[in-house]
mmCIF file with all atom_site columns, C-alpha atoms in Angstrom:
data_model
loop_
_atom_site.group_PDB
_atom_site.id
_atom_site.type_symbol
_atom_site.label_atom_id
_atom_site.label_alt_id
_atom_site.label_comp_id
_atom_site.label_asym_id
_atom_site.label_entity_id
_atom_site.label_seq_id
_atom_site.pdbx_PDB_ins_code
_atom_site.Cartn_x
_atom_site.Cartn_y
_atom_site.Cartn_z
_atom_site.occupancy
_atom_site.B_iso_or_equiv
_atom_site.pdbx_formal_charge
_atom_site.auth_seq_id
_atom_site.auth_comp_id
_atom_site.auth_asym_id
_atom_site.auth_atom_id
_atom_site.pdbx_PDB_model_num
ATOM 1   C CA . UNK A 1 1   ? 5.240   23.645 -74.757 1.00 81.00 ? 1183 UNK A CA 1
ATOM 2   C CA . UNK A 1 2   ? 6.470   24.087 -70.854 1.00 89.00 ? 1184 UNK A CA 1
ATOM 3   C CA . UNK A 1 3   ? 6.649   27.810 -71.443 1.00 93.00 ? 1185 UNK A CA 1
ATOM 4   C CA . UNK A 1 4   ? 3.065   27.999 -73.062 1.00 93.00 ? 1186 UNK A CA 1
ATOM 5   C CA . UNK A 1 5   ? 1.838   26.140 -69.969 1.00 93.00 ? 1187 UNK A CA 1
ATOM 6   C CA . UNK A 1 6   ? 3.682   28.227 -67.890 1.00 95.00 ? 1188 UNK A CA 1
ATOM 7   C CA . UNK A 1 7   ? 2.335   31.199 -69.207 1.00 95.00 ? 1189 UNK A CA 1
ATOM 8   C CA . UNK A 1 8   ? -1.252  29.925 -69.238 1.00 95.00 ? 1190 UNK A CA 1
ATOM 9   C CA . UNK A 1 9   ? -1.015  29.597 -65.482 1.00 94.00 ? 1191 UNK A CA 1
ATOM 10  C CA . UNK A 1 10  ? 0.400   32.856 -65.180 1.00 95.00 ? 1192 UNK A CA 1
ATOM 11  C CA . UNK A 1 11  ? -2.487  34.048 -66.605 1.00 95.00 ? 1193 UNK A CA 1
ATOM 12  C CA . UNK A 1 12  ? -5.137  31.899 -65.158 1.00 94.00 ? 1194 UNK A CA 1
ATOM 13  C CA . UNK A 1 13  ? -3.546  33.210 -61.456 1.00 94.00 ? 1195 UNK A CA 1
ATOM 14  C CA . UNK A 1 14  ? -3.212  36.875 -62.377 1.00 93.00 ? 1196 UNK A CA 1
ATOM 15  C CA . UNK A 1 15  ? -5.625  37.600 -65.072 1.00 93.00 ? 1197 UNK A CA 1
ATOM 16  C CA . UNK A 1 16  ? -7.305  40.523 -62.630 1.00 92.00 ? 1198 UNK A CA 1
ATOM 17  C CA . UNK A 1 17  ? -3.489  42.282 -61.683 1.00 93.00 ? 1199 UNK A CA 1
ATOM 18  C CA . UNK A 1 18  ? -2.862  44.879 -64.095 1.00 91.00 ? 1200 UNK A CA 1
ATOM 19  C CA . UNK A 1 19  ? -0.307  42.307 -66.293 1.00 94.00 ? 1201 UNK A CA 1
ATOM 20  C CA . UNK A 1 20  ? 1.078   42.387 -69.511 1.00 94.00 ? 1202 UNK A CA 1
ATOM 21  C CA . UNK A 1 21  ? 3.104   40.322 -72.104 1.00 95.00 ? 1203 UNK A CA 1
ATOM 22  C CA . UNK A 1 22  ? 6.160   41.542 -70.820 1.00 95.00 ? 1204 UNK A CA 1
ATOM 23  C CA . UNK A 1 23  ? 5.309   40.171 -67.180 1.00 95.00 ? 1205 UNK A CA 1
ATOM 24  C CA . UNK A 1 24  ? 4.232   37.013 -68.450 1.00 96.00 ? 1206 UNK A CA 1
ATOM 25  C CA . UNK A 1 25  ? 7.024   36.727 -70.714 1.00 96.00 ? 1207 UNK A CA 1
ATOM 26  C CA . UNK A 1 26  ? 9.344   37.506 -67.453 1.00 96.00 ? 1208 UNK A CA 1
ATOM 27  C CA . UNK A 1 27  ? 7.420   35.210 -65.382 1.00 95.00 ? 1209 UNK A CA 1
ATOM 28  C CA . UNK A 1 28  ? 7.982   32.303 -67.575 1.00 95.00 ? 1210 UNK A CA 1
ATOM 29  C CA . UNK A 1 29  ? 11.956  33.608 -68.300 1.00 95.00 ? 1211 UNK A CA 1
ATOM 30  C CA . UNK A 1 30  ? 12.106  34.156 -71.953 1.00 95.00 ? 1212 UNK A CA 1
ATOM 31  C CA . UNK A 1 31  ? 12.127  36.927 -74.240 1.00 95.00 ? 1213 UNK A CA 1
ATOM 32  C CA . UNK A 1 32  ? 8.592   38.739 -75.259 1.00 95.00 ? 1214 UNK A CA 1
ATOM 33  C CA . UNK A 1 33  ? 9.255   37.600 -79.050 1.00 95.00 ? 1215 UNK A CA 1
ATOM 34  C CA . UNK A 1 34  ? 9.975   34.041 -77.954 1.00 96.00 ? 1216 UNK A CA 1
ATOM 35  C CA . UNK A 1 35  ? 6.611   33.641 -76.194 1.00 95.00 ? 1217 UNK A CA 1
ATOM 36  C CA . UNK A 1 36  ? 4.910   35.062 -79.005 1.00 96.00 ? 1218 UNK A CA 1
ATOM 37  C CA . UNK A 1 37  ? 6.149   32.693 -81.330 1.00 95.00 ? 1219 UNK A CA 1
ATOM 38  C CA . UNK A 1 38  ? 5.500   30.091 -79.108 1.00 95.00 ? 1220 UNK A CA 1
ATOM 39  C CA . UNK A 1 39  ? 1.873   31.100 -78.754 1.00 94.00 ? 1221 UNK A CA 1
ATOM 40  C CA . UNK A 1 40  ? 1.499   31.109 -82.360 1.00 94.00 ? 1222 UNK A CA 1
ATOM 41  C CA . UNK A 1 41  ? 2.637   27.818 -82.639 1.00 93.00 ? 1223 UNK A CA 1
ATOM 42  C CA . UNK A 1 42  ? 1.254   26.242 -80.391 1.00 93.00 ? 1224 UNK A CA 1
ATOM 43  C CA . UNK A 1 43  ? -2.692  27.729 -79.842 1.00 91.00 ? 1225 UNK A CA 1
ATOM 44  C CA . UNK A 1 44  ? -2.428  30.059 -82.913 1.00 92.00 ? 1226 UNK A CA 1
ATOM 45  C CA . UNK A 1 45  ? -3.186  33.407 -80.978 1.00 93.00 ? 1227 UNK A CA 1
ATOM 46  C CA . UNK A 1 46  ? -0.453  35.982 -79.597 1.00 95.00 ? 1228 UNK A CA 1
ATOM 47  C CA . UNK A 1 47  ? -0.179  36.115 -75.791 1.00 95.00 ? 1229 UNK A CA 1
ATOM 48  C CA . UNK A 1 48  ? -1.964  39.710 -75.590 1.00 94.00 ? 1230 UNK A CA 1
ATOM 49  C CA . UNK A 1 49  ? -4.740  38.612 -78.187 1.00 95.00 ? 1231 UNK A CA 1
ATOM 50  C CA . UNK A 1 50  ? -5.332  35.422 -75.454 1.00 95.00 ? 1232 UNK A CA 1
ATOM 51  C CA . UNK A 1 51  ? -4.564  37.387 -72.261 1.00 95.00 ? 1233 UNK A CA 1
ATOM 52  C CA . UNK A 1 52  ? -7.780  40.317 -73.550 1.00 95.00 ? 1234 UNK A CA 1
ATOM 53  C CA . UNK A 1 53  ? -10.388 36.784 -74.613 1.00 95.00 ? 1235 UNK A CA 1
ATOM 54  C CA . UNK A 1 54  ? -9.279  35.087 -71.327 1.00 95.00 ? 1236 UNK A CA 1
ATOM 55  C CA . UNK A 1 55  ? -10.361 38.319 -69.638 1.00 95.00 ? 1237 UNK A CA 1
ATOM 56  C CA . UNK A 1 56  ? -13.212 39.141 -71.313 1.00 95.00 ? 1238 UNK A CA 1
ATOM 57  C CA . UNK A 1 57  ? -14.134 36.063 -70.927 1.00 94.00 ? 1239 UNK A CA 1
ATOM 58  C CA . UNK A 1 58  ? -14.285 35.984 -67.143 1.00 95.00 ? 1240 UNK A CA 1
ATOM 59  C CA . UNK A 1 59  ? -15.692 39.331 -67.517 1.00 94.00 ? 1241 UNK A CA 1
ATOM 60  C CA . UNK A 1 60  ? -18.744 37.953 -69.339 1.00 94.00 ? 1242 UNK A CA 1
ATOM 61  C CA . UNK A 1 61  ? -18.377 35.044 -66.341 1.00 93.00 ? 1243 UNK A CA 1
ATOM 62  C CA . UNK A 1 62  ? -19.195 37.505 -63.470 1.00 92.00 ? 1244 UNK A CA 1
ATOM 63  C CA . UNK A 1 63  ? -21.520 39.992 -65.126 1.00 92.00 ? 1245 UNK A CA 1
ATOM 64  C CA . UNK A 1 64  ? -24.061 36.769 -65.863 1.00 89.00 ? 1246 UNK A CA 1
ATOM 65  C CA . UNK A 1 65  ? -23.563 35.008 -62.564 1.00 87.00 ? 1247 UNK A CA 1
ATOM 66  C CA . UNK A 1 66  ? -23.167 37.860 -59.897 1.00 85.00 ? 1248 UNK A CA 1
ATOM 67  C CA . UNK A 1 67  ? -24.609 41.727 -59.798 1.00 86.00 ? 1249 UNK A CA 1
ATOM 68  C CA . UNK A 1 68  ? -21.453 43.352 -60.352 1.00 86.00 ? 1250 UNK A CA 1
ATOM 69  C CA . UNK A 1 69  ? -21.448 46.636 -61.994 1.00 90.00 ? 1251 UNK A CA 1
ATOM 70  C CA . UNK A 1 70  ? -19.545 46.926 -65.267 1.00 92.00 ? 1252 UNK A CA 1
ATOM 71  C CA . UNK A 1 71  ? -16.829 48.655 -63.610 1.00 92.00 ? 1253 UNK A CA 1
ATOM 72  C CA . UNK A 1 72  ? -16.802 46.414 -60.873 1.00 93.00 ? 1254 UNK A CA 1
ATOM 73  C CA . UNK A 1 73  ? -16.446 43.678 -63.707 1.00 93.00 ? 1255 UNK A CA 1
ATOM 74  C CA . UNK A 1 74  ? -13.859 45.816 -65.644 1.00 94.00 ? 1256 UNK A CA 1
ATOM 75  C CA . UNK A 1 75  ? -11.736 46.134 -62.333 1.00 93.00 ? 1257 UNK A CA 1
ATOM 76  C CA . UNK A 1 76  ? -12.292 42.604 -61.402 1.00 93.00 ? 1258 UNK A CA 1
ATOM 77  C CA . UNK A 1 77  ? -10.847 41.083 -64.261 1.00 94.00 ? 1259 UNK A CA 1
ATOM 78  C CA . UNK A 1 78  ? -7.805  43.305 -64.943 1.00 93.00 ? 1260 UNK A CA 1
ATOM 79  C CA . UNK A 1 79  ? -8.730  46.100 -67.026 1.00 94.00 ? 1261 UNK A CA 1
ATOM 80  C CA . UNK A 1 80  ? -7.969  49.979 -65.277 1.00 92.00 ? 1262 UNK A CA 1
ATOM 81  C CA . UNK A 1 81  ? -10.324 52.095 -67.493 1.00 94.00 ? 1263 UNK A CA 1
ATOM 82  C CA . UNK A 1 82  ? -14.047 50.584 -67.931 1.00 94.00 ? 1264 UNK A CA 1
ATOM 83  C CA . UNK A 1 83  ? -14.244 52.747 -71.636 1.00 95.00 ? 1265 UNK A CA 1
ATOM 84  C CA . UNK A 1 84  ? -11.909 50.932 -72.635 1.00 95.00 ? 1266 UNK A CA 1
ATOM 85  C CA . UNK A 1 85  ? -13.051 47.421 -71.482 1.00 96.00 ? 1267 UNK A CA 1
ATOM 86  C CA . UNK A 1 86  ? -16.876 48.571 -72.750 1.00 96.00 ? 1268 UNK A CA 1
ATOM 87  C CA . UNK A 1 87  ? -15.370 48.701 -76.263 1.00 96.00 ? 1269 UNK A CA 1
ATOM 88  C CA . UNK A 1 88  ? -13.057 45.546 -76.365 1.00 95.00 ? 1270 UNK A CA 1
ATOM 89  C CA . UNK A 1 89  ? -15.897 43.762 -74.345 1.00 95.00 ? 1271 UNK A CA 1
ATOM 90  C CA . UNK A 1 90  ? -18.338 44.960 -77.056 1.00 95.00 ? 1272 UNK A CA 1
ATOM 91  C CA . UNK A 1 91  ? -15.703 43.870 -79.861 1.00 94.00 ? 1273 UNK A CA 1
ATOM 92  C CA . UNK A 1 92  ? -15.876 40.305 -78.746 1.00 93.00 ? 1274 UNK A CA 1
ATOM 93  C CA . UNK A 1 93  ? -19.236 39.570 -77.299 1.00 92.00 ? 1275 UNK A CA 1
ATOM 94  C CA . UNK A 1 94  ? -20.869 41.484 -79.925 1.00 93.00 ? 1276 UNK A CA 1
ATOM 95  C CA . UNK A 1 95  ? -23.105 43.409 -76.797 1.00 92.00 ? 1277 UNK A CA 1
ATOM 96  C CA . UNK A 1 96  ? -22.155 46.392 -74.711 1.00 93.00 ? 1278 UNK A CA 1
ATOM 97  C CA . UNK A 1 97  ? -21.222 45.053 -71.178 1.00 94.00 ? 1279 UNK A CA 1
ATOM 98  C CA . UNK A 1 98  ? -24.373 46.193 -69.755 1.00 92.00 ? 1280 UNK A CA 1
ATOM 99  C CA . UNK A 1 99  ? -26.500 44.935 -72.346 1.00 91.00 ? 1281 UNK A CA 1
ATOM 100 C CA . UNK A 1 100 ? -24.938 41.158 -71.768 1.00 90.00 ? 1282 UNK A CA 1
ATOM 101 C CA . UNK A 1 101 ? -25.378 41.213 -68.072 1.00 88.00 ? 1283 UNK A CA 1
ATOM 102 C CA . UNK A 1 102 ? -29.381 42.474 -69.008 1.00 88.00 ? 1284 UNK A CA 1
ATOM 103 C CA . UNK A 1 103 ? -29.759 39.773 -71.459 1.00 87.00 ? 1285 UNK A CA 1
ATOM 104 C CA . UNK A 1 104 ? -28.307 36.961 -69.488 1.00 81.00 ? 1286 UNK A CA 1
ATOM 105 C CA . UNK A 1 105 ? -29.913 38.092 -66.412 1.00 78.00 ? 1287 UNK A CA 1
ATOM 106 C CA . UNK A 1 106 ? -33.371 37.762 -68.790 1.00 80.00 ? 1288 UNK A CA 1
ATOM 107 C CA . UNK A 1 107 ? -32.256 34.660 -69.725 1.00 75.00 ? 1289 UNK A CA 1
ATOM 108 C CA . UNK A 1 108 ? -31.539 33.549 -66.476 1.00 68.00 ? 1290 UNK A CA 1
ATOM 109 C CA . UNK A 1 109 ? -35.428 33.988 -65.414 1.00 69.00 ? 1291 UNK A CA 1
ATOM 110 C CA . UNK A 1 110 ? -36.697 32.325 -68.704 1.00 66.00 ? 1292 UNK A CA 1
ATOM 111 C CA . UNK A 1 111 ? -34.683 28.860 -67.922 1.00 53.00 ? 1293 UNK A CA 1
ATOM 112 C CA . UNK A 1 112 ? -36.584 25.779 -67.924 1.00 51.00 ? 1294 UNK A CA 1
ATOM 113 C CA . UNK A 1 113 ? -35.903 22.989 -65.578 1.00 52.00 ? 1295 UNK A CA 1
ATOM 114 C CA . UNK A 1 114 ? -34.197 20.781 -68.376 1.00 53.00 ? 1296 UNK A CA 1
ATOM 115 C CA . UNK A 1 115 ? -31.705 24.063 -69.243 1.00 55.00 ? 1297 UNK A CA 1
ATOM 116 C CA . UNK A 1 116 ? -31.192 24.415 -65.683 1.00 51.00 ? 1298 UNK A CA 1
ATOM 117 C CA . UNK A 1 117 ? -29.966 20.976 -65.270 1.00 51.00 ? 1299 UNK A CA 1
ATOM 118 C CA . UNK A 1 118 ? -32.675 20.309 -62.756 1.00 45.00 ? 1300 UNK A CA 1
ATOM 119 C CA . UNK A 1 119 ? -33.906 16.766 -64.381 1.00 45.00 ? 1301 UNK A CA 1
ATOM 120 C CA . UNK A 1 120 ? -32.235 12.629 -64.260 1.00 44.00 ? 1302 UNK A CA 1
ATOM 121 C CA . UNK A 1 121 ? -31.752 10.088 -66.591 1.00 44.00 ? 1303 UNK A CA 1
ATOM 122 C CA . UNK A 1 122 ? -34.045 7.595  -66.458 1.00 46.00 ? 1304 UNK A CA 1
ATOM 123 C CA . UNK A 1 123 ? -33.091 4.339  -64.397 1.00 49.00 ? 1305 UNK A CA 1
ATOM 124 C CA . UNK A 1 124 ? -31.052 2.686  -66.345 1.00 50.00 ? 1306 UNK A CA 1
ATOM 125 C CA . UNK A 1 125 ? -30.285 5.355  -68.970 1.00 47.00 ? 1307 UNK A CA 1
ATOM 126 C CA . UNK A 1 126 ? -26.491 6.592  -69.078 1.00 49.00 ? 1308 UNK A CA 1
ATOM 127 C CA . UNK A 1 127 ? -24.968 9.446  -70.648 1.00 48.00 ? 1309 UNK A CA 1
ATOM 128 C CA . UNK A 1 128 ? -23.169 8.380  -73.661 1.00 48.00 ? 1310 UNK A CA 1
ATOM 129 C CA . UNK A 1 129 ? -18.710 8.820  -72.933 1.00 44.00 ? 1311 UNK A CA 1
ATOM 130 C CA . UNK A 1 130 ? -16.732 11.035 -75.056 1.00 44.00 ? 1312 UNK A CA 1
ATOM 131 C CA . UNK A 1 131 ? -14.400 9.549  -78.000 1.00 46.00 ? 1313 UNK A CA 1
ATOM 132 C CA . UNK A 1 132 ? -11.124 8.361  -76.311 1.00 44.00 ? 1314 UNK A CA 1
ATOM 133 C CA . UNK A 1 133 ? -9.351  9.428  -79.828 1.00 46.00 ? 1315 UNK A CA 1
ATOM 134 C CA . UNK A 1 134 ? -6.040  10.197 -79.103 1.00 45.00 ? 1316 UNK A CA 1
ATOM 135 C CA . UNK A 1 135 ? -4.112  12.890 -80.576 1.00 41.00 ? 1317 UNK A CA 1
ATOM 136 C CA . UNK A 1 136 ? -0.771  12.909 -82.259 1.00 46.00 ? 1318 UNK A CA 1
ATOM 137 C CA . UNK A 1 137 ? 0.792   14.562 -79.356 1.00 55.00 ? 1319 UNK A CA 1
ATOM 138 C CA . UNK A 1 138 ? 0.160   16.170 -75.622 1.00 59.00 ? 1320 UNK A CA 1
ATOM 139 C CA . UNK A 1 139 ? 1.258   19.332 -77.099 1.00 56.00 ? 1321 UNK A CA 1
ATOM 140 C CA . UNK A 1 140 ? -1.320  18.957 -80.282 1.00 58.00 ? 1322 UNK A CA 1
ATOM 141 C CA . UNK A 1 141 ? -4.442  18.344 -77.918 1.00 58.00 ? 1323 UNK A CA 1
ATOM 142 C CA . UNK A 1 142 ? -3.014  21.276 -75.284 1.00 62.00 ? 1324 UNK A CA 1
ATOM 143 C CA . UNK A 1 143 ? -2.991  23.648 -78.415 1.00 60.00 ? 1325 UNK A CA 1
ATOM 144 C CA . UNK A 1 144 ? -6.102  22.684 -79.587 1.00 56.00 ? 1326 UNK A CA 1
ATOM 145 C CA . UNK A 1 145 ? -8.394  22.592 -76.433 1.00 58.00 ? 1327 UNK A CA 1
ATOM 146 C CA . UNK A 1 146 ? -6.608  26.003 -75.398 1.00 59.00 ? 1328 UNK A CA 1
ATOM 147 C CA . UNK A 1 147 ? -7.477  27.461 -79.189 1.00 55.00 ? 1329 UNK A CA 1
ATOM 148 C CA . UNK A 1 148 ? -10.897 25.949 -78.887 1.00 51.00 ? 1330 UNK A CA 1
ATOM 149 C CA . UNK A 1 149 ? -11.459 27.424 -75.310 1.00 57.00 ? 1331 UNK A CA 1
ATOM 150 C CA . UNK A 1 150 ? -9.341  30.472 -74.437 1.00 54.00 ? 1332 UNK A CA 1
ATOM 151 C CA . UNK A 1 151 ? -12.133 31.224 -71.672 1.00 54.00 ? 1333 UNK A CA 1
ATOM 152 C CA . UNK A 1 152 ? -11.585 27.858 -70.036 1.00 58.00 ? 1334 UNK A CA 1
ATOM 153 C CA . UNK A 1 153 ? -8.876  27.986 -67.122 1.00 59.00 ? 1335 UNK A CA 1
ATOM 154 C CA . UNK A 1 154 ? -5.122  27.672 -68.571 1.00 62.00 ? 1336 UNK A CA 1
ATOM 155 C CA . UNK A 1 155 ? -4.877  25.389 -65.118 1.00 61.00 ? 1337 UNK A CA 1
ATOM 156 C CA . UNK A 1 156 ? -7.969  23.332 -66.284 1.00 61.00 ? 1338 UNK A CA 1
ATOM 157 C CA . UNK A 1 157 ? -6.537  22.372 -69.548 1.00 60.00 ? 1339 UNK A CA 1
ATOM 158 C CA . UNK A 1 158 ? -2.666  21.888 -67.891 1.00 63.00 ? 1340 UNK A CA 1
ATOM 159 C CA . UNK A 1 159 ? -3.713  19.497 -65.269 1.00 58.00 ? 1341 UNK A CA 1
ATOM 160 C CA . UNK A 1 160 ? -5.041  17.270 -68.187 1.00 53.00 ? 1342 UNK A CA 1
ATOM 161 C CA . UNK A 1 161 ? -1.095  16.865 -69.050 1.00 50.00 ? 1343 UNK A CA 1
ATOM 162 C CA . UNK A 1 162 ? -0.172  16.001 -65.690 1.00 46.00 ? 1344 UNK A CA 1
#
């Protein structure tokens, strides 16, 4: 579980340096094939398989909130060769790079103020709290909210264990 974590910060800190398994693995101080079966264990997805979605992912983060060009994006987020990151980015977003950053710029102008987030509650209206169901274990609910949200920060999700 402390090497997982490890290795999630790793990545959250140098997702945009041209890394690799074998520098995370290093990093962390254990073998390549004993991080990968600790990623399977414990968030179900191989370290490279998470390292490419946590990219991607803050690919798809810049080309909707900034005007970078998709090789500025590619670059930005770790990948050396924008063909390449056009086809995994299209493999996992289901839209070529430049398409996505169109669409969610279109989006973007199409908001209305209650998507936007630009409305209140009503006096005395509260927003209703999340379940306080605890899991099993701190290693159960890090492996599950780091399965269920490989784009989220690996340092986000850590600092809940803290």
């Amino acid at each position: 579980y402390e090497y997982v974590k490890k290795s999630l910060q790793f990545i959250d800190y140098n997702y945009s340096r041209s890394i690799d398994v074998d520098d995370i693995a290093a990093n962390v101080g254990i073998s390549r094939s004993h991080l990968y079966r600790l990623f399977m264990k414990h968030i179900s997805v191989p370290p490279n398989e998470y390292l490419t979605r946590y990219r991607i992912q803050k690919a798809s983060l810049l080309l909707e909130s900034s005007n970078l060009s998709v090789g500025e994006a590619a670059y930005s987020t770790g990948f050396s060769d924008q063909l390449y990151f056009s086809r995994v980015f299209k493999k996992y977003k289901g839209l070529s790079p430049s398409q996505y950053s169109k669409r969610s710029h279109e989006k973007k102008m199409k908001k209305t103020p209650a998507q936007t987030g630009a409305f209140c509650l009503p006096p005395g209206a509260s927003r209703k709290q999340p379940d306080n169901q605890s899991l099993a274990s701190k290693e159960k609910r890090f492996a599950q909210l780091a399965a269920l949200f490989p784009w989220e920060s690996s340092a986000r999700i850590a600092a809940r264990f803290d």
